[in-house]
Short mmCIF file of C-alpha atoms and ligand atoms in Angstrom, two decimals:
data_model
loop_
_atom_site.label_atom_id
_atom_site.label_comp_id
_atom_site.label_asym_id
_atom_site.label_seq_id
_atom_site.Cartn_x
_atom_site.Cartn_y
_atom_site.Cartn_z
CA MET M 1 120.35 87.52 97.48
CA ASN M 2 118.49 90.92 98.20
CA ILE M 3 114.91 90.62 97.41
CA LEU M 4 114.96 93.96 95.44
CA GLU M 5 117.70 92.76 93.19
CA ASN M 6 116.25 89.18 92.60
CA LYS M 7 115.40 89.53 88.84
CA THR M 8 113.40 86.30 88.84
CA ASN M 9 110.72 88.03 90.74
CA THR M 10 107.58 89.06 89.62
CA PRO M 11 107.24 92.83 88.06
CA LEU M 12 104.40 94.67 89.95
CA SER M 13 103.10 95.29 86.12
CA GLU M 14 102.16 91.51 85.93
CA TYR M 15 99.61 91.89 88.61
CA GLY M 16 98.62 95.76 88.16
CA GLU M 17 96.79 97.41 90.93
CA PHE M 18 93.58 95.28 91.87
CA GLY M 19 95.75 92.19 91.41
CA LEU M 20 98.20 93.24 93.69
CA ILE M 21 95.54 94.60 96.37
CA ASP M 22 93.99 91.22 95.99
CA TYR M 23 97.38 89.28 96.19
CA LEU M 24 98.42 91.22 99.34
CA THR M 25 94.92 90.91 101.30
CA LYS M 26 93.88 87.10 100.21
CA ASN M 27 94.68 85.69 103.70
CA ASN M 28 93.47 88.92 105.83
CA THR M 29 91.21 87.73 108.55
CA ILE M 30 89.13 89.71 110.91
CA LYS M 31 89.68 89.29 114.70
CA ASN M 32 87.60 92.16 116.16
CA LYS M 33 83.81 92.41 116.90
CA SER M 34 84.13 96.07 116.02
CA THR M 35 85.09 95.42 112.39
CA VAL M 36 81.82 94.66 110.55
CA LEU M 37 83.21 94.96 106.98
CA GLY M 38 87.11 95.20 105.88
CA VAL M 39 88.95 95.13 102.69
CA GLY M 40 86.83 94.80 99.61
CA ASP M 41 84.06 97.51 99.33
CA ASP M 42 84.53 101.39 98.92
CA ALA M 43 85.07 101.94 102.58
CA ALA M 44 85.14 99.63 105.83
CA ILE M 45 82.63 99.50 108.29
CA ILE M 46 83.29 99.77 111.99
CA ASP M 47 81.00 99.69 115.02
CA ALA M 48 82.25 101.58 117.89
CA ASN M 49 79.73 100.27 120.25
CA LYS M 50 79.45 102.69 123.17
CA ARG M 51 83.47 103.28 123.40
CA LEU M 52 85.10 106.41 122.11
CA GLN M 53 86.94 105.87 118.90
CA VAL M 54 90.71 107.17 118.83
CA VAL M 55 92.18 107.90 115.16
CA SER M 56 95.96 108.41 114.26
CA THR M 57 97.81 108.17 111.28
CA ASP M 58 101.67 108.27 110.33
CA VAL M 59 103.37 108.57 107.35
CA LEU M 60 107.00 106.73 106.56
CA VAL M 61 109.12 108.05 103.52
CA GLU M 62 112.00 105.87 102.29
CA GLY M 63 115.30 107.73 103.00
CA ILE M 64 113.65 109.85 105.63
CA HIS M 65 112.19 107.23 108.01
CA PHE M 66 113.96 104.33 106.94
CA ASP M 67 116.80 103.25 104.74
CA LEU M 68 116.47 100.20 102.46
CA HIS M 69 120.26 99.47 102.93
CA TYR M 70 119.78 98.10 106.45
CA CYS M 71 116.21 97.70 107.11
CA PRO M 72 114.97 94.36 105.95
CA LEU M 73 111.46 94.97 104.37
CA LYS M 74 109.69 92.80 106.88
CA HIS M 75 110.64 94.97 109.58
CA ILE M 76 109.76 97.97 107.96
CA GLY M 77 106.30 96.70 107.70
CA TYR M 78 106.29 95.38 111.42
CA LYS M 79 107.52 98.88 112.82
CA ALA M 80 105.36 100.77 110.36
CA VAL M 81 102.18 99.26 112.25
CA ALA M 82 103.85 99.12 115.76
CA SER M 83 104.46 102.82 115.76
CA ASN M 84 100.87 103.38 114.90
CA LEU M 85 99.68 100.84 117.79
CA SER M 86 102.08 102.88 120.07
CA ASP M 87 100.14 105.89 119.53
CA VAL M 88 96.86 104.31 120.24
CA ALA M 89 98.29 102.73 123.50
CA ALA M 90 99.26 106.39 124.54
CA MET M 91 95.77 107.39 124.53
CA ASN M 92 95.33 104.48 127.16
CA ALA M 93 93.25 102.62 124.38
CA LYS M 94 93.01 99.62 122.39
CA PRO M 95 94.04 99.62 118.64
CA GLU M 96 91.51 97.24 116.61
CA GLN M 97 91.85 98.40 112.88
CA ILE M 98 94.70 99.72 110.80
CA LEU M 99 94.41 101.23 106.92
CA VAL M 100 97.51 100.88 104.92
CA SER M 101 98.58 103.22 101.95
CA ILE M 102 101.32 102.83 100.04
CA ALA M 103 103.05 104.30 96.90
CA ILE M 104 105.36 101.86 95.34
CA PRO M 105 108.57 102.70 93.11
CA ASN M 106 108.78 100.82 89.88
CA ARG M 107 111.70 98.62 91.16
CA PHE M 108 109.65 96.80 93.62
CA THR M 109 108.46 93.48 92.74
CA VAL M 110 105.34 91.91 93.95
CA GLU M 111 107.44 89.83 96.40
CA ALA M 112 109.09 92.78 97.95
CA VAL M 113 105.66 94.47 98.44
CA ALA M 114 104.52 90.91 99.90
CA GLU M 115 107.54 90.87 102.27
CA ILE M 116 106.50 94.46 104.04
CA TYR M 117 103.05 93.27 104.17
CA LYS M 118 104.22 89.94 105.77
CA GLY M 119 105.79 92.30 108.52
CA MET M 120 102.45 94.25 108.79
CA TYR M 121 100.60 90.87 109.17
CA ALA M 122 102.85 89.62 111.82
CA CYS M 123 102.38 92.73 113.97
CA CYS M 124 98.50 92.60 113.41
CA GLU M 125 98.36 89.16 114.36
CA ARG M 126 100.50 89.70 117.57
CA TYR M 127 98.42 92.71 118.69
CA ARG M 128 95.06 91.28 117.25
CA VAL M 129 94.32 94.03 115.05
CA ASP M 130 92.67 94.20 111.54
CA LEU M 131 93.73 95.48 108.45
CA VAL M 132 90.49 96.97 107.05
CA GLY M 133 91.66 98.85 104.15
CA GLY M 134 94.12 101.27 102.32
CA ASP M 135 94.78 102.67 98.98
CA THR M 136 97.62 101.52 96.52
CA SER M 137 99.59 103.76 93.81
CA SER M 138 103.05 103.70 92.14
CA SER M 139 105.54 106.18 93.07
CA LEU M 140 108.07 108.12 90.86
CA GLY M 141 110.16 108.67 94.02
CA GLY M 142 110.70 106.44 97.09
CA LEU M 143 108.74 104.06 98.69
CA PHE M 144 106.09 105.79 101.02
CA ILE M 145 103.84 103.95 103.65
CA SER M 146 101.08 105.65 105.27
CA ILE M 147 99.04 104.08 108.21
CA THR M 148 95.83 105.23 109.85
CA VAL M 149 94.97 103.31 113.20
CA LEU M 150 91.51 102.89 114.91
CA GLY M 151 91.47 102.43 118.53
CA TYR M 152 88.95 102.41 121.37
CA ALA M 153 88.61 103.28 125.11
CA ASP M 154 85.60 103.93 127.54
CA LYS M 155 85.30 107.36 127.94
CA ASP M 156 86.63 107.90 131.31
CA LYS M 157 89.80 106.10 130.43
CA ILE M 158 91.27 107.85 127.80
CA THR M 159 94.60 109.70 128.95
CA HIS M 160 95.81 113.13 127.35
CA ARG M 161 98.94 114.91 127.55
CA ASN M 162 97.77 117.86 129.07
CA THR M 163 96.20 116.78 132.33
CA ALA M 164 99.49 115.98 134.65
CA LYS M 165 98.94 117.64 138.28
CA GLU M 166 101.52 118.97 140.63
CA ASN M 167 103.31 116.13 142.62
CA ASP M 168 102.20 113.23 140.19
CA LEU M 169 105.03 110.64 139.95
CA ILE M 170 106.51 110.10 136.44
CA CYS M 171 106.60 106.46 135.33
CA VAL M 172 108.09 104.95 132.12
CA SER M 173 107.91 101.51 130.73
CA GLY M 174 110.68 99.27 129.86
CA ASP M 175 114.43 100.65 129.08
CA LEU M 176 115.26 103.90 126.83
CA GLY M 177 118.01 104.74 124.56
CA ALA M 178 118.37 101.23 123.09
CA ALA M 179 116.72 101.91 119.71
CA TYR M 180 119.02 104.99 119.17
CA LEU M 181 122.24 103.14 119.66
CA GLY M 182 120.94 100.36 117.39
CA LEU M 183 120.68 102.89 114.70
CA LEU M 184 124.32 103.97 115.25
CA VAL M 185 125.51 100.52 114.95
CA LEU M 186 123.53 99.99 111.74
CA GLU M 187 124.83 103.49 110.27
CA ARG M 188 128.43 102.29 111.13
CA GLU M 189 128.20 98.80 109.66
CA LYS M 190 126.39 100.53 106.66
CA GLU M 191 129.76 102.40 106.23
CA VAL M 192 131.84 99.60 106.58
CA PHE M 193 129.73 97.53 104.09
CA LEU M 194 129.65 100.32 101.47
CA LYS M 195 133.38 100.51 101.42
CA ASP M 196 133.88 96.61 101.00
CA PRO M 197 130.61 94.40 100.51
CA ASN M 198 132.73 91.49 101.17
CA ILE M 199 132.86 92.26 104.84
CA GLN M 200 129.90 90.77 106.81
CA PRO M 201 128.55 93.24 109.40
CA ASP M 202 129.35 92.43 113.07
CA LEU M 203 126.00 92.75 114.54
CA GLU M 204 126.01 89.57 116.94
CA ALA M 205 127.04 91.79 120.06
CA HIS M 206 124.35 94.13 119.46
CA SER M 207 121.60 91.91 119.11
CA TYR M 208 119.21 93.61 121.81
CA ILE M 209 119.40 97.05 120.73
CA LEU M 210 119.37 95.97 117.11
CA GLU M 211 116.08 94.39 117.78
CA ARG M 212 114.90 97.55 119.57
CA GLN M 213 115.56 99.65 116.67
CA LEU M 214 114.46 97.29 113.91
CA LYS M 215 111.72 95.53 115.54
CA PRO M 216 109.95 97.85 118.33
CA GLU M 217 106.76 96.58 120.11
CA PRO M 218 103.83 98.77 121.25
CA ARG M 219 103.58 98.53 124.88
CA LEU M 220 99.84 97.30 124.91
CA ASP M 221 100.92 94.95 127.73
CA ILE M 222 101.07 97.74 129.84
CA ILE M 223 97.71 99.44 129.03
CA ALA M 224 96.54 95.83 129.79
CA GLU M 225 98.39 95.73 133.23
CA LEU M 226 97.49 99.42 134.00
CA GLU M 227 93.74 98.35 133.74
CA LYS M 228 94.10 95.00 135.65
CA ASN M 229 95.51 97.12 138.60
CA SER M 230 92.80 99.83 138.37
CA ILE M 231 95.42 102.57 137.38
CA ILE M 232 94.50 105.26 135.08
CA PRO M 233 97.45 107.49 134.46
CA THR M 234 96.93 111.16 134.79
CA SER M 235 98.80 111.80 131.76
CA MET M 236 100.44 109.79 129.11
CA ILE M 237 102.54 109.90 125.85
CA ASP M 238 104.55 107.66 123.95
CA ILE M 239 108.41 107.86 123.47
CA SER M 240 109.17 108.36 120.06
CA ASP M 241 111.60 111.51 120.41
CA GLY M 242 113.57 110.54 123.44
CA LEU M 243 112.40 110.91 126.94
CA ALA M 244 113.35 114.78 127.21
CA SER M 245 111.24 115.80 124.29
CA GLU M 246 108.11 113.87 125.74
CA ILE M 247 108.20 115.07 129.06
CA LEU M 248 108.65 118.59 127.99
CA HIS M 249 105.40 117.76 125.88
CA ILE M 250 103.45 116.74 128.98
CA CYS M 251 104.64 119.60 131.15
CA LYS M 252 104.26 122.25 128.45
CA ASN M 253 100.76 120.91 127.56
CA SER M 254 99.81 120.55 131.35
CA ASP M 255 101.29 123.99 132.35
CA LYS M 256 103.72 122.25 134.85
CA GLY M 257 107.57 121.79 135.67
CA CYS M 258 109.01 118.42 136.67
CA VAL M 259 112.13 116.93 138.49
CA ILE M 260 113.67 113.69 136.53
CA TYR M 261 116.49 111.73 138.27
CA GLU M 262 119.17 110.72 135.77
CA ASN M 263 120.11 107.74 138.09
CA LYS M 264 116.51 106.43 137.98
CA ILE M 265 116.06 106.30 133.90
CA PRO M 266 115.99 102.60 133.14
CA ILE M 267 118.84 101.50 130.75
CA ASP M 268 119.58 98.12 129.32
CA THR M 269 123.40 96.80 129.98
CA GLN M 270 123.98 96.44 126.29
CA THR M 271 122.74 100.11 125.77
CA PHE M 272 125.49 101.07 128.30
CA SER M 273 128.20 99.09 126.77
CA THR M 274 127.45 100.28 123.29
CA ALA M 275 127.17 103.79 124.40
CA ALA M 276 130.73 103.57 125.77
CA GLU M 277 131.78 102.13 122.47
CA PHE M 278 130.63 105.41 120.90
CA GLY M 279 131.90 107.59 123.46
CA ILE M 280 128.54 108.66 124.52
CA PRO M 281 126.85 109.18 127.92
CA ALA M 282 124.05 106.38 127.98
CA SER M 283 121.60 108.82 129.60
CA ILE M 284 122.04 111.16 126.63
CA ALA M 285 120.83 108.48 124.38
CA ALA M 286 118.03 107.84 126.57
CA LEU M 287 116.82 111.65 126.85
CA ASN M 288 117.53 112.29 123.39
CA GLY M 289 117.42 109.22 121.46
CA GLY M 290 114.19 108.23 119.54
CA GLU M 291 112.12 105.43 118.66
CA ASP M 292 112.00 103.40 121.82
CA TYR M 293 108.05 103.55 121.77
CA GLU M 294 107.96 103.15 125.47
CA LEU M 295 105.27 104.78 127.59
CA LEU M 296 105.93 107.68 129.73
CA PHE M 297 103.05 108.58 132.12
CA THR M 298 102.21 110.14 135.25
CA ILE M 299 100.06 108.73 138.22
CA LYS M 300 98.82 110.00 141.46
CA GLN M 301 101.05 109.81 144.38
CA ALA M 302 98.30 107.42 145.77
CA ASP M 303 98.62 104.73 143.21
CA TYR M 304 102.44 104.58 144.21
CA GLU M 305 101.77 100.99 145.82
CA LYS M 306 99.62 99.57 142.81
CA ILE M 307 102.32 100.67 140.13
CA GLN M 308 104.91 98.60 142.09
CA GLN M 309 102.44 95.69 141.32
CA ILE M 310 103.51 96.10 137.50
CA LYS M 311 106.77 94.67 136.30
CA ASP M 312 108.97 96.57 133.94
CA ILE M 313 107.80 100.01 135.04
CA SER M 314 110.37 102.64 136.51
CA VAL M 315 109.48 105.84 138.42
CA ILE M 316 111.93 108.50 137.28
CA GLY M 317 110.65 111.67 139.02
CA TYR M 318 107.52 113.72 139.63
CA ILE M 319 105.63 116.91 138.63
CA THR M 320 106.23 120.25 140.10
CA ASP M 321 104.40 123.51 139.32
CA LYS M 322 105.21 125.41 136.23
CA ASN M 323 107.74 128.12 138.03
CA SER M 324 110.11 125.59 139.17
CA GLY M 325 110.90 124.57 135.49
CA CYS M 326 111.76 121.21 133.98
CA SER M 327 115.02 119.85 135.41
CA LEU M 328 117.41 116.80 135.52
CA LEU M 329 118.91 115.95 138.67
CA THR M 330 122.24 114.58 137.62
CA GLN M 331 124.20 111.23 138.72
CA ASP M 332 126.57 113.93 140.76
CA ASP M 333 123.46 115.71 142.15
CA LYS M 334 123.55 118.50 139.90
CA SER M 335 120.32 120.22 138.83
CA ILE M 336 120.14 121.10 135.16
CA GLU M 337 117.57 122.58 132.66
CA LEU M 338 115.95 119.62 130.64
CA THR M 339 116.07 120.68 127.11
CA ALA M 340 115.00 118.62 123.81
CA GLN M 341 118.08 119.30 121.90
CA GLY M 342 118.99 117.21 119.09
CA TRP M 343 121.96 114.76 119.62
CA ASN M 344 124.43 116.98 117.79
CA ALA M 345 124.38 119.81 120.34
CA TYR M 346 125.84 117.41 122.76
CA ARG M 347 128.68 116.21 120.51
CA LYS M 348 130.30 119.48 120.11
CA GLY M 349 132.14 119.94 123.18
CA GLU M 350 133.77 116.26 122.83
P1 LIG E 1 89.10 102.68 95.22
O1 LIG E 1 89.20 102.99 93.79
O2 LIG E 1 87.44 103.18 95.84
O3 LIG E 1 89.98 103.64 95.83
P2 LIG E 1 90.63 100.45 95.62
O4 LIG E 1 90.65 99.77 94.63
O5 LIG E 1 91.60 101.52 95.90
O6 LIG E 1 89.16 101.25 95.84
O7 LIG E 1 90.44 99.65 97.04
C1 LIG E 1 89.70 98.57 96.93
C2 LIG E 1 89.69 97.87 98.31
O8 LIG E 1 90.81 97.47 98.70
C3 LIG E 1 89.29 98.78 99.56
O9 LIG E 1 88.72 98.06 100.65
C4 LIG E 1 90.53 99.47 99.88
O10 LIG E 1 90.50 99.78 101.23
C5 LIG E 1 91.72 98.31 99.90
N1 LIG E 1 92.89 98.41 99.52
C6 LIG E 1 93.51 99.16 98.58
N2 LIG E 1 94.73 99.14 98.71
C7 LIG E 1 95.15 98.64 99.68
C8 LIG E 1 96.50 98.02 100.36
N3 LIG E 1 97.46 98.70 99.88
N4 LIG E 1 96.41 97.47 101.46
C9 LIG E 1 95.12 97.09 102.25
N5 LIG E 1 93.75 97.40 101.61
C10 LIG E 1 93.70 98.22 100.40
MG1 LIG E 2 91.88 103.41 96.05
#
């Protein structure tokens, strides 16, 4: 049974705010030296040592960023943390602490909130991050989750969006477009389910893209590999809004242009087959779909040999001068201007 509808679960009122915080943090452990004090006092205490501290925050709102019809609560928690860690990775830094603030509607039970935290702790465990505080409130509207992450890097290793140089190579980790197609599948199955709740969703054939949508991983493994191979990207961003939008951010902020080769964009076979099901070119999903949480970065040409040592990285283009603009060289050798259009712009003509 759906955890939100189980009447035998514990109402929030039975625990109260402090009881709930205690319950949610009772098994919380500290993993990083930088965490001097975690949950329990008026503020956490952090020792940044000689490193620079990077800070980022994200808010997730029910109905806007997630849909409780098809997002399991645990996955919501995991993804909320993962997307924050990805922002720190994009600075070439290491995340070590998070703070979690939640506003919870009355229909949620203690068990339901605990399920969200299970997902958060799972992500914290996997990436060795400490949960050091937060805030708790009730909500008259939907569920609301805000996470702040603290990360660290040596001064000379931090990467920005505005520092790409002409002739730098453009690289991307993993594969793109899968999370967006996962979302399309979930939405299609939701429609089927709402019409007839007895029909069980057919999700088996799409396991990879669904995982990419529901449980994205921040690419901290790539950050570690870059370090191991002595590569400091000349610029970097994480891909939360689609490749096109993110490369345009780098180019605009760096005052540069770019060429991207469509046939070099990494796309998984399941992304290809599902895109075909929906009648969409897979590369459009990669360029304009969101939530892949891969890293997009530029490197000096001299680092080309080194980058070959890291698996799961594709070189997809290069940085040009500003006046050349930002272009996509298509499979059939046409050069078109890269635009960060939303999905619908591509649908019209079909
Ligand atoms: P205050 O009244 O000073 O805001 P709280 O009672 O809200 O203090 O918080 C007590 C402790 O519990 C603090 O360390 C705070 O960071 C932590 N905390 C509160 N809410 C949460 C939450 N939802 N998740 C994790 N830690 C929390
Ligand atoms: Mg508080």
